[in-house]
PDB file of N, CA and C in Angstrom:
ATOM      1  N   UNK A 229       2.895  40.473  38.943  1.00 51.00           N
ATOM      2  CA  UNK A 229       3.748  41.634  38.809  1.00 51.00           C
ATOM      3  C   UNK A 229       2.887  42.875  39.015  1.00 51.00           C
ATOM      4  N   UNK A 230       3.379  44.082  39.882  1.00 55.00           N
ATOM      5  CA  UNK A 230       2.479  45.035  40.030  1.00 55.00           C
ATOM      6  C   UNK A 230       2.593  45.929  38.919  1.00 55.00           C
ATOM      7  N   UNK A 231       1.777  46.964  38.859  1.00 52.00           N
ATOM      8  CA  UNK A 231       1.937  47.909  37.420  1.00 52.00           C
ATOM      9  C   UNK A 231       2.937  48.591  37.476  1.00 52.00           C
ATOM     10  N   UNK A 232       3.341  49.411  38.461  1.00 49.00           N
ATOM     11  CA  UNK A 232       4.408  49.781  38.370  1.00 49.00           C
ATOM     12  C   UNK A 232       5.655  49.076  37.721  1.00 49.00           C
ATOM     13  N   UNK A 233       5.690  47.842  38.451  1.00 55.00           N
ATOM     14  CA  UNK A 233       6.534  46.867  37.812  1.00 55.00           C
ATOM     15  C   UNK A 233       6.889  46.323  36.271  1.00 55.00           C
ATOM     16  N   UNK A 234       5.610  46.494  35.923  1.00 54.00           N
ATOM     17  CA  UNK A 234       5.347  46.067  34.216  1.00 54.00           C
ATOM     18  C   UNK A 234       6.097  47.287  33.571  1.00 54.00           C
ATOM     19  N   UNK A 235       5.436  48.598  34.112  1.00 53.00           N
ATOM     20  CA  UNK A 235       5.546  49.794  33.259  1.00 53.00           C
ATOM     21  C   UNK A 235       7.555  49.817  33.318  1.00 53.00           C
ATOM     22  N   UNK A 236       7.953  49.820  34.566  1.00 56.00           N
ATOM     23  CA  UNK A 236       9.151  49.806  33.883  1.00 56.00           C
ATOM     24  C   UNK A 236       9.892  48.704  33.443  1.00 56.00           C
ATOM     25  N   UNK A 237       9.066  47.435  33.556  1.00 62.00           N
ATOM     26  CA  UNK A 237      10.091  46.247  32.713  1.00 62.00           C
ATOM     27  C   UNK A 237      10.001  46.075  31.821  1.00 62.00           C
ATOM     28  N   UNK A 238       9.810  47.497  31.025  1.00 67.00           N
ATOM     29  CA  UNK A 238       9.235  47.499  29.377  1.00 67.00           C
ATOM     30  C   UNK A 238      10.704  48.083  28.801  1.00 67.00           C
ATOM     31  N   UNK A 239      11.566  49.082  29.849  1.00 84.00           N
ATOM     32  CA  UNK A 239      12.031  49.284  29.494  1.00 84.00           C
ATOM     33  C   UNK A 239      11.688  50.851  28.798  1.00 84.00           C
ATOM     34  N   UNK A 240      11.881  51.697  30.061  1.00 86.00           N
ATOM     35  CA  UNK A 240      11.745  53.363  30.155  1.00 86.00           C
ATOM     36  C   UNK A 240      12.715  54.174  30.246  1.00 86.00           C
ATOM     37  N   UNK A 241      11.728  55.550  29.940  1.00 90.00           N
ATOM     38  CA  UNK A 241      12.882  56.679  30.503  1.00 90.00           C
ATOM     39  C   UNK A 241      11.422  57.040  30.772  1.00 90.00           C
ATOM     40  N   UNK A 242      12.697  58.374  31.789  1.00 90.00           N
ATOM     41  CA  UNK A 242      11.438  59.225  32.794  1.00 90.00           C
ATOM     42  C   UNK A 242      11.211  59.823  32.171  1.00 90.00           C
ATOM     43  N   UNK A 243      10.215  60.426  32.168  1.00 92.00           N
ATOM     44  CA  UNK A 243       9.578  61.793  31.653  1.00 92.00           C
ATOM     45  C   UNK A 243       9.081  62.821  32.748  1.00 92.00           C
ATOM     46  N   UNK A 244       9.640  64.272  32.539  1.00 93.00           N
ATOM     47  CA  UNK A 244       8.902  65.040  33.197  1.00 93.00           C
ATOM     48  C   UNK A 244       7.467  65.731  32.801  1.00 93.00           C
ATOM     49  N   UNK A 245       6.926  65.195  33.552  1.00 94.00           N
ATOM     50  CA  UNK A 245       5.424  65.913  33.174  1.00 94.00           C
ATOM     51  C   UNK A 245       4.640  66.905  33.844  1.00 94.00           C
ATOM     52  N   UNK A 246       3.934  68.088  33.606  1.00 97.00           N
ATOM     53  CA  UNK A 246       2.995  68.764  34.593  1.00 97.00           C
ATOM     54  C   UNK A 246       1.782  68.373  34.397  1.00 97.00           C
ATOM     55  N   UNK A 247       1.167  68.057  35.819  1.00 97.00           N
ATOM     56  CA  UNK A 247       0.000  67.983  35.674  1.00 97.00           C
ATOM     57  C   UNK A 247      -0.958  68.968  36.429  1.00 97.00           C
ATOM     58  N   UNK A 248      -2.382  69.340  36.821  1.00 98.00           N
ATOM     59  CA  UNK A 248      -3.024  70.023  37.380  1.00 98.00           C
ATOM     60  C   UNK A 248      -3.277  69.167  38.790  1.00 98.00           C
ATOM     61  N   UNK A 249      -2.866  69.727  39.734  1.00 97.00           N
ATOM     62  CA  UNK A 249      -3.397  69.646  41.149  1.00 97.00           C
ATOM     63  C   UNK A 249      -4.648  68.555  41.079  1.00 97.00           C
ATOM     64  N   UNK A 250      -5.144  68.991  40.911  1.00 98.00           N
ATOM     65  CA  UNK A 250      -6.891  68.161  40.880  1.00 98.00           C
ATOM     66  C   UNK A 250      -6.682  67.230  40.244  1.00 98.00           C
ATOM     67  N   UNK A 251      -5.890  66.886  38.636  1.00 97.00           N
ATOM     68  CA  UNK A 251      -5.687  65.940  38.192  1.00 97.00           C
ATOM     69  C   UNK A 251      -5.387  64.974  39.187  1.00 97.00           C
ATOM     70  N   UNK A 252      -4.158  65.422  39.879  1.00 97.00           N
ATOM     71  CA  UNK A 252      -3.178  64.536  40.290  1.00 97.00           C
ATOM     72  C   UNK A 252      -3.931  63.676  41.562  1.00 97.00           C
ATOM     73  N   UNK A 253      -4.981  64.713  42.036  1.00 97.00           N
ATOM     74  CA  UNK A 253      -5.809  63.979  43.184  1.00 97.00           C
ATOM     75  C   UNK A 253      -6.511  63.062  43.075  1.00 97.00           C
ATOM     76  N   UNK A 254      -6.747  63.365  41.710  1.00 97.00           N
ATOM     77  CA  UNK A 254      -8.616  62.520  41.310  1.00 97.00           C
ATOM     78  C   UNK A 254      -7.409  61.160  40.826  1.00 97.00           C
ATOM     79  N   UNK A 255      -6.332  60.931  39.885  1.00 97.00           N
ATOM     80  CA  UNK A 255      -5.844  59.929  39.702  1.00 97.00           C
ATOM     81  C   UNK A 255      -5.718  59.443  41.238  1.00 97.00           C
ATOM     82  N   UNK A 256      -4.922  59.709  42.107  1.00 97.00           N
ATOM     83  CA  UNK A 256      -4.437  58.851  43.252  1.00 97.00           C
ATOM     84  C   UNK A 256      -5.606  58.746  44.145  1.00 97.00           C
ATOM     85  N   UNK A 257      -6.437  59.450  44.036  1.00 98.00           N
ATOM     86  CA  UNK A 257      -7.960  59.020  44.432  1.00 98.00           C
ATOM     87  C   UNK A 257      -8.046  57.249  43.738  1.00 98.00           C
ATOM     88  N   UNK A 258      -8.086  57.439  42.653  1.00 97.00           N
ATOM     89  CA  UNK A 258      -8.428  56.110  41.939  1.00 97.00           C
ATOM     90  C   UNK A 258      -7.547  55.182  42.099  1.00 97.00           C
ATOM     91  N   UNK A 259      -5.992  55.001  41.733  1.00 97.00           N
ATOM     92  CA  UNK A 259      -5.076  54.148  41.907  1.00 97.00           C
ATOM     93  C   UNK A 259      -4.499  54.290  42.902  1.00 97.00           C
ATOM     94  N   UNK A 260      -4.167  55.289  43.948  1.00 96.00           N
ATOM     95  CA  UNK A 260      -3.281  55.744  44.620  1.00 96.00           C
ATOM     96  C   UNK A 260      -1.681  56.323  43.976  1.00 96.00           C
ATOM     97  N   UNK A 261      -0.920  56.523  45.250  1.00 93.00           N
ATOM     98  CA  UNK A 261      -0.107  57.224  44.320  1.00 93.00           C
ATOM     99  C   UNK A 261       0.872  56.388  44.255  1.00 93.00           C
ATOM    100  N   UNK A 262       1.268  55.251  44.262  1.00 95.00           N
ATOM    101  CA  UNK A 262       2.140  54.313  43.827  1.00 95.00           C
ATOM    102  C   UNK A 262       1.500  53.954  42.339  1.00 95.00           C
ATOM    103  N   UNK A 263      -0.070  53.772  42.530  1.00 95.00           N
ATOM    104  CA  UNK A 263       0.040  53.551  40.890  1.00 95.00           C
ATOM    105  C   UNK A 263      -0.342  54.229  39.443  1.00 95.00           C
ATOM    106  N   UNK A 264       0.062  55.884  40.106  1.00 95.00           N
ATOM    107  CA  UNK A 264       0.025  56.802  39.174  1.00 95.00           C
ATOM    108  C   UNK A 264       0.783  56.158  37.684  1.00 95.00           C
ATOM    109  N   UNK A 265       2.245  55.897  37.917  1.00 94.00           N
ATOM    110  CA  UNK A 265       2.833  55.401  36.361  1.00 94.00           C
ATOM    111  C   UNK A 265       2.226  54.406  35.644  1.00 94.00           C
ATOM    112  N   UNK A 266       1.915  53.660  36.426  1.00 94.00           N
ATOM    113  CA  UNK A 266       1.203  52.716  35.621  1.00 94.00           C
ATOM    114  C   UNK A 266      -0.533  52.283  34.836  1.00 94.00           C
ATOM    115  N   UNK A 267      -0.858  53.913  35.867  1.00 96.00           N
ATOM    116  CA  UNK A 267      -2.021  54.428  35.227  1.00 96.00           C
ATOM    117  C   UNK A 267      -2.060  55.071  33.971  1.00 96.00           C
ATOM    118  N   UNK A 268      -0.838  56.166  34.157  1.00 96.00           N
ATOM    119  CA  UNK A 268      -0.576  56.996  32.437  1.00 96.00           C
ATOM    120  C   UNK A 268      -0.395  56.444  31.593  1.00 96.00           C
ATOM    121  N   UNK A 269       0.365  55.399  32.013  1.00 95.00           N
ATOM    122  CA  UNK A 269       1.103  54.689  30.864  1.00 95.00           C
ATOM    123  C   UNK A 269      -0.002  54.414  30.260  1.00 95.00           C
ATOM    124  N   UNK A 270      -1.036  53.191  30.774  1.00 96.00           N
ATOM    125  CA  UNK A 270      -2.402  52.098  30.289  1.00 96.00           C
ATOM    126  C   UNK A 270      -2.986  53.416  29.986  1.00 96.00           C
ATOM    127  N   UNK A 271      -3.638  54.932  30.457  1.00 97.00           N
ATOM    128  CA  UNK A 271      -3.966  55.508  29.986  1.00 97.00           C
ATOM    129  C   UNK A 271      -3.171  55.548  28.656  1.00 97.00           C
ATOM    130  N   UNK A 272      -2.118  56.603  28.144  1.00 97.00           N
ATOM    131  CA  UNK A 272      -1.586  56.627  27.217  1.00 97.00           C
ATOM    132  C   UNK A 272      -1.724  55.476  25.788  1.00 97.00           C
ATOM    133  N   UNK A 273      -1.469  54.385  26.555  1.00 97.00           N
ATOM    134  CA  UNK A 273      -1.563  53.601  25.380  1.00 97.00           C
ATOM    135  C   UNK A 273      -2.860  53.399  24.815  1.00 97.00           C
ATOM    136  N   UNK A 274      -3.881  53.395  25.781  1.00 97.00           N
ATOM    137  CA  UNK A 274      -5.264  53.192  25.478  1.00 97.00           C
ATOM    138  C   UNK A 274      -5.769  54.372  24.414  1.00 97.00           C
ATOM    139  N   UNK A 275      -5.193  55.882  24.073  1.00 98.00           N
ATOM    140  CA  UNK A 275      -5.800  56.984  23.861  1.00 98.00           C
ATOM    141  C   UNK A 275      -4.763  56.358  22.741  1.00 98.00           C
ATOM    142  N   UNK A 276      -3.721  56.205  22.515  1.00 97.00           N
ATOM    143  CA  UNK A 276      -3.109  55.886  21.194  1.00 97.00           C
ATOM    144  C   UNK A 276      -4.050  54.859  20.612  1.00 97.00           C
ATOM    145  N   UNK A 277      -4.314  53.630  21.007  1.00 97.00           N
ATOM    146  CA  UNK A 277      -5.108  53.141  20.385  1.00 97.00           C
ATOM    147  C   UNK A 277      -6.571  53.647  19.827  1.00 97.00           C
ATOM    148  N   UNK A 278      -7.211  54.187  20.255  1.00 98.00           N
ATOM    149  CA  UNK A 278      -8.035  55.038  20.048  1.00 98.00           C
ATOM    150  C   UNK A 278      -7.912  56.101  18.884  1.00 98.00           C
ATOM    151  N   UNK A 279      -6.842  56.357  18.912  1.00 98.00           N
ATOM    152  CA  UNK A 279      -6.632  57.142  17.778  1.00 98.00           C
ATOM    153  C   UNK A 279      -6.131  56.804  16.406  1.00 98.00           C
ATOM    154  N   UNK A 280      -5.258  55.711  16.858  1.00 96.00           N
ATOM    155  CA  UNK A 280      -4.977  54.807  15.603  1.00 96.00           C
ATOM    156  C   UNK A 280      -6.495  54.255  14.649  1.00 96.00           C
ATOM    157  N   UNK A 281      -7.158  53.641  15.740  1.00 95.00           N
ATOM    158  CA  UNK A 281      -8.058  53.011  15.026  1.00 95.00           C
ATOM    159  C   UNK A 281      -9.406  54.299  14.428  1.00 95.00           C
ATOM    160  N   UNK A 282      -9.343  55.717  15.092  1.00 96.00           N
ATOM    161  CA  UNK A 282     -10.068  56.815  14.389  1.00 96.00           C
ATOM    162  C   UNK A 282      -9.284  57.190  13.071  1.00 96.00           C
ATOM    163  N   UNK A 283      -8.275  57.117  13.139  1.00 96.00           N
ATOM    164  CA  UNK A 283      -7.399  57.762  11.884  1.00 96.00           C
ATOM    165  C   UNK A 283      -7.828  56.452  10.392  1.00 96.00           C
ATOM    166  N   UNK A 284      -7.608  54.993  11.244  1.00 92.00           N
ATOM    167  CA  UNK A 284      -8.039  54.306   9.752  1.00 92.00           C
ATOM    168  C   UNK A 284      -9.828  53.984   9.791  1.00 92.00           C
ATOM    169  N   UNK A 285     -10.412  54.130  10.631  1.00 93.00           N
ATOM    170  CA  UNK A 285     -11.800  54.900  10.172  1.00 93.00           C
ATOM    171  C   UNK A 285     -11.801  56.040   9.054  1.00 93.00           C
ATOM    172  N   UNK A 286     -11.110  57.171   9.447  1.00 96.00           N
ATOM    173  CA  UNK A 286     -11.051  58.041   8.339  1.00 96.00           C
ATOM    174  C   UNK A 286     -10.563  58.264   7.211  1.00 96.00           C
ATOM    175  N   UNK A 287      -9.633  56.957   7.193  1.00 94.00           N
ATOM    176  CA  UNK A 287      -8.879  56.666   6.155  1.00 94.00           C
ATOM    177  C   UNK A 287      -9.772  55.704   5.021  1.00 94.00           C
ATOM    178  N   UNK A 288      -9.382  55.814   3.537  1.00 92.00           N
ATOM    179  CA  UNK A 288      -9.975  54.921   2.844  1.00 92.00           C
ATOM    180  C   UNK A 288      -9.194  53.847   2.219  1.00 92.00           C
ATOM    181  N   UNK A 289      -8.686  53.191   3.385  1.00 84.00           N
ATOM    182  CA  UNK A 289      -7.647  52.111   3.539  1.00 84.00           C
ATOM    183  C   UNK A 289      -9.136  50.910   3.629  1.00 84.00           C
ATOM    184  N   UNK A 290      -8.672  49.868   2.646  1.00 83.00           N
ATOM    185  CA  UNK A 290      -9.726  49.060   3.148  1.00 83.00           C
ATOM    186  C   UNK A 290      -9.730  47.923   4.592  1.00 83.00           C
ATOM    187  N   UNK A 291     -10.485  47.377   4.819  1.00 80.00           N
ATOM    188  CA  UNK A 291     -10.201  46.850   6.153  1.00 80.00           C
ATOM    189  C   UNK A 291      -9.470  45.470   6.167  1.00 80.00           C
ATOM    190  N   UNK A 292      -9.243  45.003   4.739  1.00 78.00           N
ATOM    191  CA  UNK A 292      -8.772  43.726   4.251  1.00 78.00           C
ATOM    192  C   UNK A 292      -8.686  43.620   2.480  1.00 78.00           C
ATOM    193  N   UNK A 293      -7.991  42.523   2.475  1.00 82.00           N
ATOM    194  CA  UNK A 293      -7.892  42.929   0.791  1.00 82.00           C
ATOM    195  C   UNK A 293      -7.763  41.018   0.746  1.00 82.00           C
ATOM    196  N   UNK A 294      -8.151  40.785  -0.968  1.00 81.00           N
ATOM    197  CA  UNK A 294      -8.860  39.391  -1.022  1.00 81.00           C
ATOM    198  C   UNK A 294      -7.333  39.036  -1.207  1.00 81.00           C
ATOM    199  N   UNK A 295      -5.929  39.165  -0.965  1.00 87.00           N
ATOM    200  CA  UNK A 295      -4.634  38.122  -0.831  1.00 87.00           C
ATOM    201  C   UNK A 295      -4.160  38.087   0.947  1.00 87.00           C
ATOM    202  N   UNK A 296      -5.028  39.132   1.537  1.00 88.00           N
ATOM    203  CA  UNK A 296      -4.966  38.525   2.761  1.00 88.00           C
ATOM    204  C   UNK A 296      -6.311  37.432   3.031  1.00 88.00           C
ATOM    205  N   UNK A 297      -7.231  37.325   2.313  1.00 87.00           N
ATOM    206  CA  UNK A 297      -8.480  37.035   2.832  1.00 87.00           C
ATOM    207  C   UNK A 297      -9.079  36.105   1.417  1.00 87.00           C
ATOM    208  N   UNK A 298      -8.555  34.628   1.145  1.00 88.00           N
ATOM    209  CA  UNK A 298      -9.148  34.535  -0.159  1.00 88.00           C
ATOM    210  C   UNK A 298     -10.044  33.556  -0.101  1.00 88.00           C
ATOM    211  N   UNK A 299     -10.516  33.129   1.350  1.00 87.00           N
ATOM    212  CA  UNK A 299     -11.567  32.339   1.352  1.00 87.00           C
ATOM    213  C   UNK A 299     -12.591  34.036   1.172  1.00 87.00           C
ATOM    214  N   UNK A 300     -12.708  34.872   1.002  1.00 85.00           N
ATOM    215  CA  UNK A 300     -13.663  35.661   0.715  1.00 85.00           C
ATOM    216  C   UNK A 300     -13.866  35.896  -0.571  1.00 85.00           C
ATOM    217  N   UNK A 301     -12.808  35.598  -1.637  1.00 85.00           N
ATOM    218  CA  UNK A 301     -13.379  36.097  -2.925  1.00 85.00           C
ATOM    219  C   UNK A 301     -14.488  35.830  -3.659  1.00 85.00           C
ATOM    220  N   UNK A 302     -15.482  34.627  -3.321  1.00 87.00           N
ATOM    221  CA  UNK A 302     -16.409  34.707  -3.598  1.00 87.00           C
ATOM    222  C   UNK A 302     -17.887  35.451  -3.103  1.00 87.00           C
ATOM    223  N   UNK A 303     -17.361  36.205  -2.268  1.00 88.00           N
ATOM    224  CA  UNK A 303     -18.342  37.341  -1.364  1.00 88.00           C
ATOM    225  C   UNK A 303     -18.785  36.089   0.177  1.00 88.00           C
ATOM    226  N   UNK A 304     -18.766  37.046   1.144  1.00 88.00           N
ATOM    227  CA  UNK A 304     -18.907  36.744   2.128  1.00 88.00           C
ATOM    228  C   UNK A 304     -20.079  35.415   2.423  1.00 88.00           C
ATOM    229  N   UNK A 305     -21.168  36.326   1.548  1.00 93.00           N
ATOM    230  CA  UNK A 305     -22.475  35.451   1.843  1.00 93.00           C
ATOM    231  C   UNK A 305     -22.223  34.024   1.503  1.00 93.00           C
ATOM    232  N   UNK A 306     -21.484  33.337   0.134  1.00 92.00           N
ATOM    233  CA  UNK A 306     -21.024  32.372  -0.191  1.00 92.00           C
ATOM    234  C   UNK A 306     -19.899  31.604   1.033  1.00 92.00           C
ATOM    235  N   UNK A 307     -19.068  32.657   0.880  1.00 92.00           N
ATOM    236  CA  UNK A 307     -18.495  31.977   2.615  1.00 92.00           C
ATOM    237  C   UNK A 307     -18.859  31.632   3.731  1.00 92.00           C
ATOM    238  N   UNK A 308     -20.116  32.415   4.165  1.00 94.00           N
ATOM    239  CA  UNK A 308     -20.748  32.050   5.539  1.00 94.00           C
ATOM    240  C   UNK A 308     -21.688  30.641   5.182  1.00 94.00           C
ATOM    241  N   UNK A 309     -22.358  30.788   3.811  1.00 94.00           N
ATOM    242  CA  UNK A 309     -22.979  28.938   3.150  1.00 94.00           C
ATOM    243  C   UNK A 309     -22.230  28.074   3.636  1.00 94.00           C
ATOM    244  N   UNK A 310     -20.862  28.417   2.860  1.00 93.00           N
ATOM    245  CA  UNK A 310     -19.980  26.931   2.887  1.00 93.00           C
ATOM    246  C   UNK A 310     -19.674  26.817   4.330  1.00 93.00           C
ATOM    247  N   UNK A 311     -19.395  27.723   5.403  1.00 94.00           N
ATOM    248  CA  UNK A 311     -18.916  27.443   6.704  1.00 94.00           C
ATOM    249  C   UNK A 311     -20.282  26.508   7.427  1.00 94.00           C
ATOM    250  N   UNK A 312     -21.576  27.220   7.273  1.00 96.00           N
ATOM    251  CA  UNK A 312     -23.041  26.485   8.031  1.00 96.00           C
ATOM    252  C   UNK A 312     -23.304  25.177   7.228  1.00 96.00           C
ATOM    253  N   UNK A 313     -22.560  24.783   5.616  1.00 95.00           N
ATOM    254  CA  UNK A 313     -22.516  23.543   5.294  1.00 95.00           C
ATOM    255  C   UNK A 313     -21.660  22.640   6.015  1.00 95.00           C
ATOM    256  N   UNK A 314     -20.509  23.118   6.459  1.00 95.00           N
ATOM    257  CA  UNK A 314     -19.747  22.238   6.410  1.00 95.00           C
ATOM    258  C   UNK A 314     -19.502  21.708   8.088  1.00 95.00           C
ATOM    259  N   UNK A 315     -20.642  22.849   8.788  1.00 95.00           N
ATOM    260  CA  UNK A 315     -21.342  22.417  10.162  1.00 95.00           C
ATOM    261  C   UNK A 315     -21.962  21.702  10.238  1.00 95.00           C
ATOM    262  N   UNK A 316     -22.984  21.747   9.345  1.00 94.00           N
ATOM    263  CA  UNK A 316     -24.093  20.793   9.687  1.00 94.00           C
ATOM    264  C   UNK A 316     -23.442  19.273   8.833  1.00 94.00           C
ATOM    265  N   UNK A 317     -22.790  19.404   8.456  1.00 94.00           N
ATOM    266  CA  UNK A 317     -22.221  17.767   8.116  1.00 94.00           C
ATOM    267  C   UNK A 317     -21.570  17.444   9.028  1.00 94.00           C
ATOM    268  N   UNK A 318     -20.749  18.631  10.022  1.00 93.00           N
ATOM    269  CA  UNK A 318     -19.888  17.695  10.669  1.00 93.00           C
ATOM    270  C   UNK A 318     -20.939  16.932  11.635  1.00 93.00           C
ATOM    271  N   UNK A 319     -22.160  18.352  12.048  1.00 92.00           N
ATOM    272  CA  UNK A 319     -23.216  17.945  13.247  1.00 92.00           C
ATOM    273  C   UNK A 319     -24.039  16.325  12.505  1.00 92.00           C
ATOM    274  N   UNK A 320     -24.085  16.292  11.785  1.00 91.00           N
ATOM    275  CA  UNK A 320     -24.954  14.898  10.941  1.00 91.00           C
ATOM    276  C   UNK A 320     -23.746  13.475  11.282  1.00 91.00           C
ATOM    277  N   UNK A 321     -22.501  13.763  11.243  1.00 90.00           N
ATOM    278  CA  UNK A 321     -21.540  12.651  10.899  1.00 90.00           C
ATOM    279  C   UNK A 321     -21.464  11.937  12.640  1.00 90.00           C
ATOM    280  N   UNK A 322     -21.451  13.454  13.511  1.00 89.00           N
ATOM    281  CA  UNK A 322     -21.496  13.121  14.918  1.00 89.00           C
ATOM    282  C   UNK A 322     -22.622  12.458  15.543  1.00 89.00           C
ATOM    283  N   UNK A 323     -24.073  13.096  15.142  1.00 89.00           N
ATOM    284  CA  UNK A 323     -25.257  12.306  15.251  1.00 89.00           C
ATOM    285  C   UNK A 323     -25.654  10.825  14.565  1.00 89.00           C
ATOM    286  N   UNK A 324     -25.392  10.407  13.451  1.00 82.00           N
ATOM    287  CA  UNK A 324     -25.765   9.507  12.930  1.00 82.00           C
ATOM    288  C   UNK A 324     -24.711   8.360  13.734  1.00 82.00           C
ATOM    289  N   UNK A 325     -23.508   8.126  13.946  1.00 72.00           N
ATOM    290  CA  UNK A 325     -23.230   6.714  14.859  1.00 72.00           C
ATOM    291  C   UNK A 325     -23.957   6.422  16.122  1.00 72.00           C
ATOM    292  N   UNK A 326     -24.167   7.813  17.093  1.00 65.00           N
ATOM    293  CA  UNK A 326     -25.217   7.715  18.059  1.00 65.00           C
ATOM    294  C   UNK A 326     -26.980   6.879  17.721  1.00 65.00           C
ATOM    295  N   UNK A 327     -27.375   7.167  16.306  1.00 62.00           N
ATOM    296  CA  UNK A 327     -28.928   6.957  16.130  1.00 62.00           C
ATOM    297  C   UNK A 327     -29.004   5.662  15.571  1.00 62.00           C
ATOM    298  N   UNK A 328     -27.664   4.988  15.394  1.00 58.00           N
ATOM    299  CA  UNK A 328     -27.462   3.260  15.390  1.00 58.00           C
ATOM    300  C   UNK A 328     -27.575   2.408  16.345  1.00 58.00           C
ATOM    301  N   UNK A 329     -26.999   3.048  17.746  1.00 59.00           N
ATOM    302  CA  UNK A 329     -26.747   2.483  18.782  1.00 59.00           C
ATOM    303  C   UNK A 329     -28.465   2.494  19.504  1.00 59.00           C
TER     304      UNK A 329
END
């Protein structure tokens, strides 16, 4: 599907926009000018994301909390033990039928 295509099978309205001359060159320089919409758009969404994720940087929202996350309540470091334990047993269970043969 081309971008254009995506951008409106999202399900749009037009927008009128001004832009600067030079803008408009240097974009269709890059995409051409068929794929100006579908440049703003991926622009657009990209600068929203960007900003979403600066706003909860600045926020003192934590990044997780232990009822989303309760293999962590015993602190991470204890979690990353039990995960490299429970590797190296699986790596031992896989090696040892091989060191029979």
């Amino acid at each position: 599907m081309a971008h254009w295509q995506w951008a409106y099978s999202m399900g749009s309205t037009r927008a009128h926009i001004v832009l600067p001359e030079a803008l408009i060159a240097e974009i269709d320089a890059a995409v051409g000018p068929r794929g100006r919409s579908a440049f703003l758009v991926e622009t657009a969404q990209a600068e929203l994301r960007r900003r979403r994720l600066l706003s909860f940087l600045r926020s003192d929202e934590p990044a997780w909390s232990e009822k989303a996350h309760p293999e962590l309540k015993g602190g991470s470091t204890a979690w990353v033990g039990k995960l490299r334990k429970e590797s190296d047993q699986r790596l031992q269970a896989a090696i040892s039928p091989r060191a029979r043969k």
